[in-house]
XYZ file of C-alpha atoms in Angstrom:
569
model
C 0.013 -0.010 -0.072
C 1.550 3.293 -1.245
C 1.933 5.997 1.500
C 0.597 9.497 1.005
C 2.717 12.260 0.393
C 4.329 14.054 3.518
C 2.152 16.967 3.302
C -1.111 14.955 3.359
C -0.081 12.581 6.357
C -1.935 12.729 9.491
C 1.079 12.132 11.521
C 4.575 13.040 10.990
C 7.582 12.295 13.278
C 8.801 15.897 13.278
C 5.538 17.798 13.264
C 2.948 15.501 15.120
C -0.580 15.625 14.077
C -1.306 17.541 10.821
C -4.700 18.955 10.083
C -6.306 19.660 6.866
C -5.548 23.337 5.562
C -9.082 23.851 4.648
C -10.723 25.645 7.611
C -14.074 25.378 6.541
C -16.218 23.077 8.476
C -18.517 20.992 6.488
C -21.983 20.078 7.820
C -24.661 17.928 6.376
C -27.614 19.937 5.022
C -30.620 19.522 7.520
C -34.241 20.502 7.267
C -34.125 22.586 10.259
C -37.568 23.978 9.811
C -38.972 20.426 10.224
C -37.474 20.111 13.821
C -38.442 23.470 15.294
C -40.864 26.361 14.280
C -38.970 28.951 15.990
C -38.269 31.747 13.506
C -34.733 32.334 14.579
C -33.789 28.886 13.747
C -34.662 29.447 9.928
C -32.150 30.854 7.309
C -32.885 31.434 3.652
C -29.350 30.644 2.432
C -29.310 27.074 3.593
C -30.615 24.956 6.611
C -27.279 23.789 7.930
C -27.769 25.671 11.371
C -26.528 23.472 14.225
C -29.663 23.295 17.044
C -26.975 22.448 19.781
C -25.070 25.748 19.061
C -28.299 27.544 20.046
C -29.057 25.356 23.111
C -32.144 23.972 21.619
C -33.106 20.395 21.179
C -35.157 19.149 18.118
C -38.921 18.772 18.778
C -39.521 15.253 17.963
C -43.330 15.844 17.343
C -42.462 17.837 14.361
C -40.037 15.437 12.451
C -40.734 16.609 8.957
C -38.512 16.580 5.933
C -38.456 19.072 3.390
C -40.493 16.765 0.982
C -43.144 15.925 3.484
C -46.652 17.322 2.474
C -46.872 19.386 5.591
C -43.436 21.030 5.485
C -44.290 24.289 3.704
C -47.790 24.637 5.427
C -46.615 24.085 9.013
C -43.809 26.647 9.074
C -44.363 29.373 6.501
C -46.795 31.407 8.394
C -44.776 30.845 11.736
C -41.826 32.417 9.842
C -43.841 35.408 8.791
C -45.012 36.140 12.231
C -41.471 36.505 13.734
C -40.440 39.071 16.196
C -39.223 42.598 15.753
C -36.748 44.007 14.715
C -36.479 41.901 11.632
C -38.854 41.875 8.469
C -40.111 38.755 7.021
C -40.480 38.634 3.400
C -41.497 36.323 0.598
C -40.819 36.608 -3.143
C -44.160 38.009 -4.325
C -47.732 37.017 -2.759
C -46.208 37.196 0.661
C -47.883 34.023 1.957
C -48.134 30.490 2.067
C -49.989 29.148 -0.957
C -49.522 25.504 -0.983
C -51.133 24.900 -4.254
C -48.663 27.380 -6.174
C -45.578 26.187 -3.934
C -45.209 29.774 -2.556
C -43.956 30.276 0.895
C -42.530 33.122 3.140
C -38.689 33.374 3.810
C -37.012 35.644 6.047
C -35.815 39.139 5.062
C -33.234 41.573 6.016
C -34.867 45.015 6.368
C -34.512 46.560 9.757
C -37.588 47.904 11.431
C -37.540 51.567 12.733
C -37.278 51.594 16.376
C -37.798 55.102 16.979
C -41.405 54.814 18.466
C -42.950 57.699 20.127
C -43.623 58.046 23.877
C -47.210 58.800 22.819
C -49.878 56.487 21.406
C -49.945 56.726 17.386
C -53.079 58.651 16.233
C -55.801 56.394 15.108
C -58.881 57.763 13.331
C -60.885 54.873 15.219
C -62.877 55.488 18.412
C -61.097 52.844 20.268
C -57.627 53.652 21.319
C -55.083 53.433 23.979
C -55.483 56.071 26.558
C -52.333 57.961 26.876
C -51.758 57.030 30.530
C -52.075 53.594 29.801
C -49.759 53.684 26.864
C -47.203 55.350 28.762
C -47.455 52.908 31.439
C -46.633 49.996 29.015
C -43.599 51.948 27.605
C -42.448 52.102 31.116
C -43.123 48.520 31.940
C -40.297 45.963 32.705
C -39.303 44.407 29.288
C -40.995 41.016 28.996
C -43.606 41.476 31.476
C -47.491 41.420 30.375
C -47.645 45.150 31.024
C -45.009 45.983 28.391
C -46.681 44.193 25.535
C -49.349 45.485 23.026
C -52.607 43.776 23.385
C -56.167 44.515 22.110
C -56.956 44.671 26.059
C -55.421 48.009 26.167
C -58.069 49.860 23.982
C -61.144 51.631 25.144
C -63.772 53.444 23.368
C -67.556 53.960 23.268
C -70.001 51.444 24.607
C -73.432 50.480 24.071
C -74.378 52.103 27.403
C -72.855 55.683 26.613
C -69.817 54.950 28.499
C -66.573 56.212 26.871
C -64.126 53.658 28.299
C -65.717 50.348 27.159
C -63.408 47.537 26.495
C -63.188 45.280 23.236
C -65.496 42.367 23.569
C -64.356 39.004 22.668
C -66.876 36.204 21.276
C -65.846 32.718 21.348
C -67.915 30.475 19.285
C -67.798 26.714 19.125
C -70.703 25.898 16.828
C -71.956 27.053 13.567
C -75.057 28.298 15.081
C -73.216 30.730 17.380
C -70.987 31.636 14.643
C -73.821 32.599 12.481
C -75.502 34.499 15.166
C -72.511 36.399 16.176
C -71.689 37.454 12.427
C -75.216 38.557 11.709
C -75.529 40.599 14.898
C -72.100 42.430 14.691
C -70.183 42.025 11.797
C -72.157 41.961 8.519
C -72.221 45.782 7.899
C -68.411 46.482 8.859
C -66.419 47.645 5.823
C -62.963 46.891 7.452
C -62.236 43.893 9.397
C -58.921 42.167 10.805
C -58.502 38.549 9.685
C -56.302 35.661 10.871
C -56.280 31.889 10.920
C -54.659 29.231 13.259
C -54.320 25.472 12.689
C -52.927 22.486 14.147
C -49.175 22.631 14.248
C -48.672 19.128 12.797
C -51.422 19.651 9.990
C -50.741 18.387 6.437
C -52.767 18.933 3.292
C -53.931 15.409 3.444
C -55.736 15.958 6.705
C -59.118 17.284 7.428
C -60.289 20.950 7.403
C -60.615 20.851 11.271
C -56.935 20.352 11.497
C -55.979 22.820 8.576
C -58.216 25.537 9.642
C -58.745 25.034 13.235
C -59.700 28.730 14.248
C -60.777 31.601 12.363
C -60.498 35.073 13.954
C -62.099 38.192 12.629
C -62.094 41.805 14.277
C -63.910 45.241 14.132
C -62.881 48.135 16.044
C -65.066 47.196 18.836
C -65.459 43.498 18.853
C -63.402 40.254 18.025
C -64.946 36.932 17.212
C -63.122 33.524 17.334
C -64.839 30.804 15.439
C -63.130 27.345 16.671
C -64.061 25.383 13.771
C -62.077 22.423 14.995
C -64.544 22.127 17.982
C -67.722 22.315 15.775
C -69.952 19.251 16.605
C -69.550 16.487 14.237
C -73.086 16.943 12.784
C -72.160 20.845 11.995
C -71.268 22.024 8.653
C -67.873 23.921 8.852
C -69.010 26.999 6.636
C -71.422 29.442 8.205
C -73.404 31.083 5.572
C -72.476 34.598 6.887
C -68.823 33.932 7.073
C -68.759 32.732 3.421
C -70.714 35.712 2.583
C -68.172 38.317 4.213
C -65.020 36.272 2.933
C -66.540 36.565 -0.696
C -67.752 40.085 -0.639
C -65.142 42.316 -2.229
C -66.932 45.433 -0.851
C -65.697 44.162 2.794
C -62.000 44.646 3.170
C -60.433 41.739 5.196
C -56.895 42.874 6.430
C -53.991 40.948 7.581
C -50.448 39.669 7.189
C -49.784 36.879 4.780
C -53.543 36.841 4.100
C -53.375 35.213 0.657
C -51.846 32.077 2.349
C -54.882 32.157 4.833
C -57.189 32.571 2.034
C -55.618 29.836 0.109
C -56.382 27.336 3.086
C -60.095 28.574 3.087
C -60.262 27.753 -0.714
C -58.753 24.386 -0.464
C -60.249 23.094 2.761
C -63.753 25.026 2.893
C -64.518 25.886 -0.543
C -64.523 29.652 0.196
C -63.238 31.903 -2.814
C -62.268 34.898 -0.900
C -62.259 38.300 -2.427
C -61.443 41.879 -0.903
C -58.391 40.639 0.863
C -55.857 43.359 1.914
C -52.139 42.452 2.432
C -51.042 45.190 5.305
C -47.332 44.705 4.272
C -48.189 46.527 0.948
C -49.604 49.700 2.727
C -46.934 49.725 5.295
C -44.148 49.577 2.880
C -46.079 52.300 0.652
C -46.548 54.712 3.669
C -42.983 53.991 5.247
C -41.109 54.483 2.040
C -42.897 57.037 0.351
C -42.348 59.301 3.412
C -38.656 58.693 3.293
C -38.474 58.910 -0.556
C -37.084 55.328 -0.745
C -39.325 54.332 -3.337
C -37.238 51.659 -4.674
C -37.950 49.713 -1.212
C -41.590 49.524 -2.071
C -42.433 45.925 -2.951
C -44.960 43.190 -2.247
C -42.980 41.193 -0.054
C -44.305 40.681 3.373
C -43.400 42.359 6.663
C -44.147 40.172 9.754
C -47.116 41.235 12.029
C -44.973 41.671 15.271
C -42.700 44.309 13.359
C -45.766 46.165 12.043
C -47.438 46.267 15.530
C -44.153 47.605 17.097
C -43.619 50.229 14.527
C -47.066 51.356 13.811
C -48.769 50.916 17.185
C -45.849 51.679 19.295
C -45.624 48.606 21.570
C -43.813 45.108 21.077
C -46.151 42.309 20.593
C -46.127 39.064 22.629
C -44.119 36.608 20.875
C -44.489 33.435 23.165
C -43.528 30.432 21.046
C -45.239 27.999 23.527
C -48.603 29.748 22.445
C -47.777 30.010 18.757
C -46.926 26.414 18.469
C -49.841 25.049 20.604
C -52.553 22.693 19.409
C -55.140 25.165 18.017
C -57.615 22.041 17.245
C -58.107 21.814 21.213
C -60.103 23.937 23.576
C -58.602 27.227 23.920
C -57.029 28.515 27.205
C -56.958 32.284 28.204
C -53.448 32.755 26.730
C -54.559 31.275 23.143
C -57.444 33.644 23.318
C -55.592 36.682 23.971
C -52.892 35.785 21.516
C -55.428 34.929 18.742
C -57.503 37.790 19.367
C -54.922 40.252 19.376
C -53.591 39.218 15.990
C -56.862 39.897 14.237
C -57.411 43.321 16.207
C -53.992 44.476 15.305
C -54.956 44.352 11.509
C -57.896 46.635 12.338
C -55.584 49.257 13.992
C -52.697 49.033 11.661
C -55.060 49.618 8.804
C -56.482 52.632 10.151
C -53.192 54.102 11.351
C -51.511 53.501 8.056
C -54.146 54.752 5.881
C -54.353 57.734 7.980
C -50.735 58.337 7.524
C -51.187 57.541 3.799
C -53.715 60.344 3.405
C -51.445 62.918 5.069
C -48.585 62.183 2.302
C -48.225 64.925 -0.151
C -48.963 64.057 -2.812
C -51.268 61.149 -1.780
C -50.880 57.663 -3.328
C -53.855 55.358 -3.607
C -54.268 52.371 -1.619
C -52.701 49.209 -2.702
C -54.960 46.842 -4.783
C -56.623 43.980 -3.002
C -54.236 41.158 -2.640
C -56.202 38.570 -4.958
C -55.932 40.883 -7.909
C -52.084 40.672 -7.825
C -51.427 44.024 -9.101
C -48.316 46.156 -8.519
C -48.320 48.746 -5.831
C -48.809 52.309 -7.267
C -47.201 55.606 -6.168
C -49.213 58.838 -6.046
C -48.132 59.755 -9.611
C -49.284 56.530 -11.081
C -45.409 55.047 -11.284
C -45.711 51.348 -11.100
C -43.119 49.769 -8.692
C -41.684 46.639 -9.981
C -41.360 43.634 -7.728
C -38.022 41.766 -8.803
C -36.495 38.880 -7.071
C -34.137 40.375 -4.433
C -31.274 38.847 -2.520
C -32.145 37.791 0.973
C -30.079 38.306 3.913
C -30.119 36.307 7.373
C -32.583 37.083 9.771
C -31.349 38.915 12.899
C -31.621 37.782 16.348
C -33.879 39.466 18.919
C -31.381 41.217 21.130
C -33.502 43.083 23.503
C -32.916 42.910 27.265
C -34.886 39.819 28.676
C -36.183 41.653 31.911
C -37.308 39.876 34.776
C -36.745 36.121 35.523
C -38.889 33.795 33.708
C -40.794 32.468 36.819
C -41.616 36.061 37.648
C -42.653 36.943 34.370
C -44.964 33.766 34.164
C -46.772 34.623 37.378
C -47.379 38.285 36.282
C -48.723 36.928 33.085
C -50.995 34.481 34.722
C -52.522 37.467 36.766
C -52.717 39.441 33.712
C -54.729 36.822 31.943
C -57.261 36.346 34.553
C -57.994 40.228 34.403
C -59.113 39.671 30.613
C -61.986 37.202 31.508
C -64.680 40.042 32.043
C -64.339 41.010 28.362
C -64.383 37.434 26.935
C -67.918 35.996 26.015
C -68.358 32.306 25.610
C -71.270 32.047 23.171
C -74.265 29.794 24.067
C -75.566 27.836 21.430
C -79.373 28.212 22.336
C -79.872 32.041 21.417
C -81.704 32.747 18.368
C -80.330 34.363 15.256
C -81.555 37.845 14.779
C -83.070 38.591 11.264
C -82.122 42.352 11.322
C -78.425 43.121 11.785
C -77.431 46.143 13.841
C -75.447 48.940 12.165
C -71.575 48.935 12.199
C -69.662 50.573 14.778
C -70.288 54.371 14.520
C -68.286 57.214 16.232
C -69.966 58.455 19.443
C -72.404 61.158 18.627
C -70.868 64.717 18.728
C -72.632 67.640 20.492
C -73.817 70.769 18.550
C -71.032 72.192 16.717
C -69.030 75.173 18.714
C -69.297 78.325 17.010
C -65.493 78.327 16.605
C -65.611 75.026 14.487
C -68.522 76.445 12.503
C -66.066 79.607 11.647
C -63.343 77.452 10.718
C -65.369 75.277 8.446
C -66.682 78.379 6.733
C -63.244 79.805 6.330
C -62.238 76.500 4.941
C -64.806 76.617 2.193
C -63.790 80.364 1.419
C -60.093 79.399 1.348
C -60.604 76.693 -0.974
C -62.756 78.621 -3.512
C -60.342 81.415 -3.405
C -57.414 79.130 -3.928
C -59.148 77.676 -7.093
C -59.563 81.140 -8.574
C -55.824 81.848 -8.415
C -54.103 80.695 -11.591
C -50.889 79.584 -9.944
C -52.453 76.865 -7.786
C -55.193 74.420 -8.836
C -55.857 72.756 -5.402
C -55.232 73.120 -1.779
C -52.658 70.686 -0.615
C -53.402 70.541 3.157
C -55.836 68.384 4.343
C -59.114 69.645 5.768
C -58.488 68.795 9.406
C -55.362 70.315 9.217
C -56.575 73.696 7.952
C -59.695 73.498 10.341
C -57.337 73.054 13.463
C -55.064 75.780 12.227
C -57.903 78.359 11.821
C -59.135 77.700 15.307
C -55.743 77.955 16.852
C -54.818 81.083 14.606
C -58.211 83.012 15.219
C -58.521 82.184 19.081
C -55.441 83.170 21.177
C -57.059 81.626 24.366
C -57.082 78.339 22.699
C -53.932 76.174 22.940
C -53.611 72.831 21.112
C -54.766 70.759 24.378
C -57.837 72.854 24.242
C -58.496 72.339 20.642
C -58.155 68.706 20.949
C -61.123 68.759 23.492
C -63.081 71.359 21.418
C -62.932 69.136 18.079
C -63.938 65.841 19.530
C -65.262 63.869 22.545
C -63.148 61.787 23.630
C -60.454 64.595 22.797
C -58.122 63.985 20.212
C -54.430 63.471 21.030
C -52.590 66.781 21.665
C -49.819 65.809 19.247
C -52.455 65.200 16.535
C -53.590 68.871 16.806
C -49.965 70.005 17.023
C -49.247 68.069 13.711
C -52.330 69.551 11.947
C -51.338 73.172 12.712
C -47.773 72.769 11.659
C -48.729 71.014 8.516
C -51.323 73.540 7.497
C -48.561 76.288 8.056
C -45.763 74.315 6.184
C -47.814 73.296 3.352
C -50.015 76.334 2.632
C -47.567 79.107 3.790
C -50.127 80.424 6.150
C -49.366 83.291 8.612
C -48.669 82.831 12.367
C -47.386 84.571 15.435
C -43.846 83.274 15.796
C -43.786 83.705 19.561
C -47.113 81.874 20.298
C -46.357 79.137 17.671
C -43.027 78.572 19.448
C -44.664 78.465 22.941
C -47.658 76.470 22.165
C -47.068 74.381 19.326
C -43.478 73.696 18.610
C -42.612 73.265 22.057
C -44.400 69.824 21.971
C -41.861 68.437 19.566
C -38.643 67.226 21.142
C -35.610 69.232 20.186
C -33.592 66.297 19.085
C -36.527 65.273 16.436
C -37.291 68.784 15.452
C -34.167 69.251 13.783
C -34.542 66.132 11.735
C -38.508 66.578 10.946
C -40.324 68.164 7.975
C -41.066 71.050 10.251
C -37.172 71.916 10.447
C -37.352 74.946 8.089
C -40.397 76.064 9.964
C -38.819 76.033 13.212
C -35.953 77.995 11.950
C -37.966 80.628 10.538
C -39.833 80.958 13.552
C -36.670 81.282 15.740
C -35.212 83.969 13.387
C -38.753 85.859 13.655
C -38.520 85.964 17.310
C -34.869 87.128 17.134
C -35.747 89.815 14.848
C -38.780 90.871 17.270
C -36.560 91.200 20.408
C -34.541 94.348 19.289
C -37.649 96.047 18.124
C -39.228 95.723 21.390
C -36.085 96.666 23.135
């Protein structure tokens, strides 16, 4: 047997053990997604991550290979709901579509962490009270008090109260599903939507395993339809649910919503229309604001990231809840998690659509997702959606906060406090023939004379602007101009007072501040510099003012005040 050359020998008497020069370790290709559903274990470059390196053991209950029928279906949506600060993106339709072989893969865009200390403005009547929001912002990271949840919101109630909680309806029969839909949801124009299914479901199994739980939400109510628990004698599709899902006039908003609707089509025969991918609106608003139009595409951004950036608080990301068996009776933690997913879609849609309308010029809403049309800019330019190189998903590096046992105890107490707003629907109540009207804003008191004066001025201002040849339309929004006029013409009213004057419950003071500044900036309207500085600009932190759209206005105000000082002296 011929000996190998000296440089390739493992042992040499003069050098001892000789190691190979190639320092690249070679690992076998493993279907990591089949061993564990945690999003931070998934890499789009290859599946060669070593579980032991992360201190995790494979989940023996989910030993799926990449060729197994349930491989894509089980893990794609979980990847799309990973935690901030990382975006999750998919090539085009942004969702699991088993029939077309489309699935979500992790992306690389970093979510903006510059979240305000005040709750973001929402045009909806249900909102997070400012003191509750601040308490959550100051909460210990990782505790129940620090997370975003539907339970934080308050709004007008049926009894005239202004601090009513969101009501959750938990339905376990087709009859109760039909009744709740007929009574509370049929006339809504915007609904949040989500699905959950058994963690080990495959396309060869039943609809109860693949569409275990359906969640829909309006601004005041959430409904959980536990299809997996319907009696065996029940049909699985309530007529009202099918009608809502197939009505293009009712917008159903969600993340990775096309994948959810593919499940409805494959397992329940529902051909969904009017479905809206929140990621499209998120990217349109975010990157139109910064001018990064090249970043606008139809690839998805995970729900947790959108909640953190758009609603101002992190979302609970418990993997034990996400990977639980949704075909079994729900516990309180599962109810809160699933209800929050659907409700988040309602609030994100409202917040982003309001921000879209404030853009100048204003882009149109993205098309419904089932149309498969590109996203449009304000001037009609079509944004291409080429395949883009993906980067590894980052890890969540935020502080862990309290010890795990402490956090669990606090979460148990928190979940018990939710019980009063969750209603387990009984099967014996009749279905009402007449459906109530959708959620409406609380009735306003008769308009204040100062509001009437502002509206009359607005009409005159618009008419006067149209008659001037150099400008065709008024660029500032009506709400901005109305708030400006009330502030400018009434020296006894500051933004806080105007917020109370314009609406009950009051607008956020920061909203009125932005209205006033935007009207002055866009329309070049006159103002008292000293008053603007003292009452309006003072609300914006100095470190933010220098980089905001109001930087030039703030500088002009400063110079005007400086010029007035010598005159007065």
